[in-house]
PDB file of C-alpha atoms in Angstrom:
ATOM      1  CA  ASN A   7      27.900 184.281  55.947  1.00  0.00           C
ATOM      2  CA  GLU A   8      28.275 181.446  58.415  1.00  0.00           C
ATOM      3  CA  PRO A   9      28.502 182.075  62.145  1.00  0.00           C
ATOM      4  CA  ARG A  10      32.053 182.343  63.441  1.00  0.00           C
ATOM      5  CA  LEU A  11      33.183 180.366  66.481  1.00  0.00           C
ATOM      6  CA  ASN A  12      35.978 182.653  67.601  1.00  0.00           C
ATOM      7  CA  ARG A  13      34.568 186.183  67.452  1.00  0.00           C
ATOM      8  CA  VAL A  14      31.770 188.349  68.815  1.00  0.00           C
ATOM      9  CA  SER A  15      30.931 190.811  66.066  1.00  0.00           C
ATOM     10  CA  GLY A  16      28.152 192.859  64.596  1.00  0.00           C
ATOM     11  CA  TRP A  17      27.165 196.014  62.868  1.00  0.00           C
ATOM     12  CA  ALA A  18      24.101 198.208  62.445  1.00  0.00           C
ATOM     13  CA  GLN A  19      23.052 200.621  59.741  1.00  0.00           C
ATOM     14  CA  VAL A  20      20.309 203.229  59.637  1.00  0.00           C
ATOM     15  CA  GLY A  21      19.444 205.221  56.535  1.00  0.00           C
ATOM     16  CA  GLY A  22      16.804 207.622  55.357  1.00  0.00           C
ATOM     17  CA  ASP A  23      15.693 209.027  52.046  1.00  0.00           C
ATOM     18  CA  SER A  24      13.044 211.030  50.299  1.00  0.00           C
ATOM     19  CA  ILE A  25      11.363 210.302  47.004  1.00  0.00           C
ATOM     20  CA  ALA A  26      10.224 213.004  44.593  1.00  0.00           C
ATOM     21  CA  HIS A  27       6.431 213.526  44.500  1.00  0.00           C
ATOM     22  CA  SER A  28       5.919 211.561  47.749  1.00  0.00           C
ATOM     23  CA  SER A  29       4.485 212.988  50.947  1.00  0.00           C
ATOM     24  CA  GLY A  30       6.391 210.413  53.015  1.00  0.00           C
ATOM     25  CA  LYS A  31       9.992 209.635  53.892  1.00  0.00           C
ATOM     26  CA  GLY A  32      11.757 206.308  53.482  1.00  0.00           C
ATOM     27  CA  TYR A  33      14.097 204.576  55.890  1.00  0.00           C
ATOM     28  CA  THR A  34      16.217 201.452  56.162  1.00  0.00           C
ATOM     29  CA  LEU A  35      17.335 199.516  59.247  1.00  0.00           C
ATOM     30  CA  ALA A  36      19.872 196.721  58.922  1.00  0.00           C
ATOM     31  CA  GLY A  37      22.153 194.774  61.202  1.00  0.00           C
ATOM     32  CA  VAL A  38      24.145 191.634  61.929  1.00  0.00           C
ATOM     33  CA  VAL A  39      25.139 190.000  65.230  1.00  0.00           C
ATOM     34  CA  ASN A  40      27.516 187.033  65.608  1.00  0.00           C
ATOM     35  CA  LEU A  41      27.792 185.308  68.999  1.00  0.00           C
ATOM     36  CA  PRO A  42      30.017 182.338  69.853  1.00  0.00           C
ATOM     37  CA  ILE A  43      28.454 180.046  72.464  1.00  0.00           C
ATOM     38  CA  GLY A  44      31.312 178.131  74.037  1.00  0.00           C
ATOM     39  CA  HIS A  45      34.042 176.676  71.806  1.00  0.00           C
ATOM     40  CA  HIS A  46      31.930 174.581  69.416  1.00  0.00           C
ATOM     41  CA  LEU A  47      28.722 176.543  68.835  1.00  0.00           C
ATOM     42  CA  ALA A  48      27.985 179.964  67.300  1.00  0.00           C
ATOM     43  CA  PHE A  49      24.850 181.900  66.411  1.00  0.00           C
ATOM     44  CA  ARG A  50      24.480 184.623  63.754  1.00  0.00           C
ATOM     45  CA  VAL A  51      21.449 186.717  62.875  1.00  0.00           C
ATOM     46  CA  ALA A  52      21.126 189.269  60.081  1.00  0.00           C
ATOM     47  CA  ALA A  53      18.106 191.410  59.253  1.00  0.00           C
ATOM     48  CA  LYS A  54      17.063 194.317  57.055  1.00  0.00           C
ATOM     49  CA  TYR A  55      13.850 196.349  57.005  1.00  0.00           C
ATOM     50  CA  ASP A  56      13.210 198.831  54.200  1.00  0.00           C
ATOM     51  CA  ASP A  57      10.245 201.226  54.168  1.00  0.00           C
ATOM     52  CA  GLN A  58       9.784 203.140  50.907  1.00  0.00           C
ATOM     53  CA  PRO A  59       6.915 205.606  50.515  1.00  0.00           C
ATOM     54  CA  GLY A  60       4.854 205.751  47.372  1.00  0.00           C
ATOM     55  CA  TRP A  61       4.668 208.657  44.968  1.00  0.00           C
ATOM     56  CA  ILE A  62       1.558 207.827  42.925  1.00  0.00           C
ATOM     57  CA  ASN A  63      -1.955 208.878  43.941  1.00  0.00           C
ATOM     58  CA  VAL A  64      -4.812 206.533  43.061  1.00  0.00           C
ATOM     59  CA  TYR A  65      -8.460 207.419  42.489  1.00  0.00           C
ATOM     60  CA  GLY A  66     -11.567 205.276  42.190  1.00  0.00           C
ATOM     61  CA  LEU A  67     -10.800 202.718  44.914  1.00  0.00           C
ATOM     62  CA  LEU A  68     -13.825 200.973  46.360  1.00  0.00           C
ATOM     63  CA  LYS A  69     -13.987 201.447  50.121  1.00  0.00           C
ATOM     64  CA  ARG A  70     -14.298 198.083  51.866  1.00  0.00           C
ATOM     65  CA  THR A  71     -15.056 196.618  55.273  1.00  0.00           C
ATOM     66  CA  ASN A  72     -11.524 195.155  55.480  1.00  0.00           C
ATOM     67  CA  PRO A  73      -8.281 196.282  53.873  1.00  0.00           C
ATOM     68  CA  GLY A  74      -7.469 194.696  50.532  1.00  0.00           C
ATOM     69  CA  VAL A  75      -9.724 193.160  47.934  1.00  0.00           C
ATOM     70  CA  SER A  76     -11.074 190.523  50.349  1.00  0.00           C
ATOM     71  CA  GLY A  77     -13.274 193.055  52.165  1.00  0.00           C
ATOM     72  CA  VAL A  78     -16.925 193.581  51.253  1.00  0.00           C
ATOM     73  CA  PRO A  79     -17.453 196.834  49.278  1.00  0.00           C
ATOM     74  CA  LEU A  80     -19.302 199.572  51.182  1.00  0.00           C
ATOM     75  CA  LEU A  81     -22.495 200.804  49.534  1.00  0.00           C
ATOM     76  CA  ALA A  82     -23.759 204.389  49.356  1.00  0.00           C
ATOM     77  CA  ASN A  83     -27.224 203.014  50.159  1.00  0.00           C
ATOM     78  CA  PRO A  84     -26.867 199.757  52.141  1.00  0.00           C
ATOM     79  CA  SER A  85     -30.655 199.233  52.114  1.00  0.00           C
ATOM     80  CA  ASP A  86     -30.517 198.896  48.295  1.00  0.00           C
ATOM     81  CA  PRO A  87     -27.694 196.433  47.543  1.00  0.00           C
ATOM     82  CA  VAL A  88     -28.844 195.866  43.950  1.00  0.00           C
ATOM     83  CA  ASP A  89     -28.903 199.452  42.647  1.00  0.00           C
ATOM     84  CA  SER A  90     -26.660 201.254  45.138  1.00  0.00           C
ATOM     85  CA  SER A  91     -23.342 202.657  44.006  1.00  0.00           C
ATOM     86  CA  GLY A  92     -20.230 201.739  45.897  1.00  0.00           C
ATOM     87  CA  ILE A  93     -18.407 204.286  48.018  1.00  0.00           C
ATOM     88  CA  TYR A  94     -15.208 205.293  46.251  1.00  0.00           C
ATOM     89  CA  GLY A  95     -12.175 207.058  47.575  1.00  0.00           C
ATOM     90  CA  HIS A  96      -8.571 207.823  46.828  1.00  0.00           C
ATOM     91  CA  ARG A  97      -5.190 207.217  48.426  1.00  0.00           C
ATOM     92  CA  THR A  98      -2.048 209.272  48.219  1.00  0.00           C
ATOM     93  CA  ASP A  99       1.351 207.606  47.917  1.00  0.00           C
ATOM     94  CA  TRP A 100      -0.386 204.382  46.880  1.00  0.00           C
ATOM     95  CA  ASN A 101       2.612 202.462  45.579  1.00  0.00           C
ATOM     96  CA  TYR A 102       4.470 202.157  48.905  1.00  0.00           C
ATOM     97  CA  GLU A 103       6.655 199.158  49.681  1.00  0.00           C
ATOM     98  CA  LYS A 104       7.801 197.665  52.986  1.00  0.00           C
ATOM     99  CA  THR A 105      10.251 194.753  52.908  1.00  0.00           C
ATOM    100  CA  PHE A 106      11.821 192.636  55.624  1.00  0.00           C
ATOM    101  CA  THR A 107      14.498 190.010  55.208  1.00  0.00           C
ATOM    102  CA  GLY A 108      16.012 188.064  58.074  1.00  0.00           C
ATOM    103  CA  ARG A 109      18.319 185.099  58.430  1.00  0.00           C
ATOM    104  CA  ALA A 110      19.360 183.185  61.537  1.00  0.00           C
ATOM    105  CA  ALA A 111      22.038 180.496  61.567  1.00  0.00           C
ATOM    106  CA  LEU A 112      23.446 178.142  64.185  1.00  0.00           C
ATOM    107  CA  LEU A 113      26.820 176.501  63.617  1.00  0.00           C
ATOM    108  CA  TRP A 114      27.965 173.433  65.547  1.00  0.00           C
ATOM    109  CA  GLN A 115      31.546 172.346  64.935  1.00  0.00           C
ATOM    110  CA  PRO A 116      32.682 169.735  67.499  1.00  0.00           C
ATOM    111  CA  THR A 117      35.852 168.867  65.507  1.00  0.00           C
ATOM    112  CA  GLU A 118      37.916 170.419  62.709  1.00  0.00           C
ATOM    113  CA  SER A 119      36.637 167.820  60.244  1.00  0.00           C
ATOM    114  CA  PHE A 120      32.900 168.014  61.038  1.00  0.00           C
ATOM    115  CA  LYS A 121      30.457 170.881  61.177  1.00  0.00           C
ATOM    116  CA  ALA A 122      26.683 171.213  60.973  1.00  0.00           C
ATOM    117  CA  LEU A 123      24.882 174.402  60.000  1.00  0.00           C
ATOM    118  CA  LEU A 124      21.196 175.046  60.647  1.00  0.00           C
ATOM    119  CA  ALA A 125      19.798 178.183  59.003  1.00  0.00           C
ATOM    120  CA  ILE A 126      16.414 179.752  58.429  1.00  0.00           C
ATOM    121  CA  LEU A 127      15.546 182.610  56.071  1.00  0.00           C
ATOM    122  CA  HIS A 128      12.422 184.746  56.133  1.00  0.00           C
ATOM    123  CA  SER A 129      11.449 187.392  53.610  1.00  0.00           C
ATOM    124  CA  GLY A 130       8.292 189.444  53.444  1.00  0.00           C
ATOM    125  CA  LEU A 131       6.918 192.199  51.248  1.00  0.00           C
ATOM    126  CA  ARG A 132       3.932 194.482  51.780  1.00  0.00           C
ATOM    127  CA  GLY A 133       2.799 197.150  49.416  1.00  0.00           C
ATOM    128  CA  ASP A 134       0.161 198.438  47.072  1.00  0.00           C
ATOM    129  CA  GLY A 135       0.168 199.386  43.454  1.00  0.00           C
ATOM    130  CA  GLY A 136       3.028 199.545  41.049  1.00  0.00           C
ATOM    131  CA  PRO A 137       4.938 202.346  39.356  1.00  0.00           C
ATOM    132  CA  GLN A 138       2.534 202.605  36.406  1.00  0.00           C
ATOM    133  CA  VAL A 139       0.325 205.621  35.797  1.00  0.00           C
ATOM    134  CA  ASN A 140      -2.207 206.550  33.131  1.00  0.00           C
ATOM    135  CA  PRO A 141      -1.631 210.244  32.341  1.00  0.00           C
ATOM    136  CA  SER A 142      -3.704 210.135  29.136  1.00  0.00           C
ATOM    137  CA  PHE A 143      -6.901 209.056  30.942  1.00  0.00           C
ATOM    138  CA  PRO A 144      -9.463 211.712  29.909  1.00  0.00           C
ATOM    139  CA  GLY A 145     -11.522 211.473  33.101  1.00  0.00           C
ATOM    140  CA  GLY A 146     -15.285 211.325  33.146  1.00  0.00           C
ATOM    141  CA  VAL A 147     -17.912 208.769  34.061  1.00  0.00           C
ATOM    142  CA  SER A 148     -16.537 205.471  35.303  1.00  0.00           C
ATOM    143  CA  PRO A 149     -17.167 202.569  32.924  1.00  0.00           C
ATOM    144  CA  LEU A 150     -17.848 200.353  35.952  1.00  0.00           C
ATOM    145  CA  ASP A 151     -20.186 202.645  37.874  1.00  0.00           C
ATOM    146  CA  PRO A 152     -22.070 205.491  36.114  1.00  0.00           C
ATOM    147  CA  ASN A 153     -22.619 207.188  39.489  1.00  0.00           C
ATOM    148  CA  VAL A 154     -18.879 207.900  39.793  1.00  0.00           C
ATOM    149  CA  THR A 155     -16.952 210.572  37.896  1.00  0.00           C
ATOM    150  CA  LEU A 156     -13.181 210.181  37.835  1.00  0.00           C
ATOM    151  CA  PRO A 157     -10.784 213.128  37.436  1.00  0.00           C
ATOM    152  CA  PRO A 158      -8.546 213.314  34.359  1.00  0.00           C
ATOM    153  CA  GLY A 159      -5.199 211.571  34.476  1.00  0.00           C
ATOM    154  CA  GLY A 160      -1.884 213.262  34.931  1.00  0.00           C
ATOM    155  CA  PRO A 161       1.636 212.641  36.138  1.00  0.00           C
ATOM    156  CA  TYR A 162       1.771 210.443  39.245  1.00  0.00           C
ATOM    157  CA  GLN A 163      -1.924 209.476  39.060  1.00  0.00           C
ATOM    158  CA  GLU A 164      -3.480 206.035  38.682  1.00  0.00           C
ATOM    159  CA  PHE A 165      -7.106 204.942  38.427  1.00  0.00           C
ATOM    160  CA  SER A 166      -8.403 201.671  39.767  1.00  0.00           C
ATOM    161  CA  GLN A 167     -11.812 200.410  40.753  1.00  0.00           C
ATOM    162  CA  VAL A 168     -10.617 197.466  42.797  1.00  0.00           C
TER     163      VAL A 168
END
């Protein structure tokens, strides 16, 4: 919505939830504020943040020096980079998602027949993994690293060697 010249208004909303098979809790924060600035200018800002926990556990992740796939994999034997296995781990609630959306707008209306609106929108998403699992994975020696044995698949389990 556009800013309104004749009214101070706003609202806020807070919510929480739980997701089956997750060890975390989710929450949402949202709000809007509209502020007139004199008779011809108004400002409005709206934002929403949503934090949803994951419910899938992942096994076989390479531990790295930095988060994400851009980090250098850690080696079990750093003095032997050619033959050393990587260090693997697991994460619970892997498929989490955190989203933020915000919009700010400034309305200038010097006359009834002319108005100018300047607005900016920002949206961001952070998260890992998706909702897919591989329950039929039989487990066993990793095809990528024979030094690693992965557990068998099951509900709410994923395997990745990223």
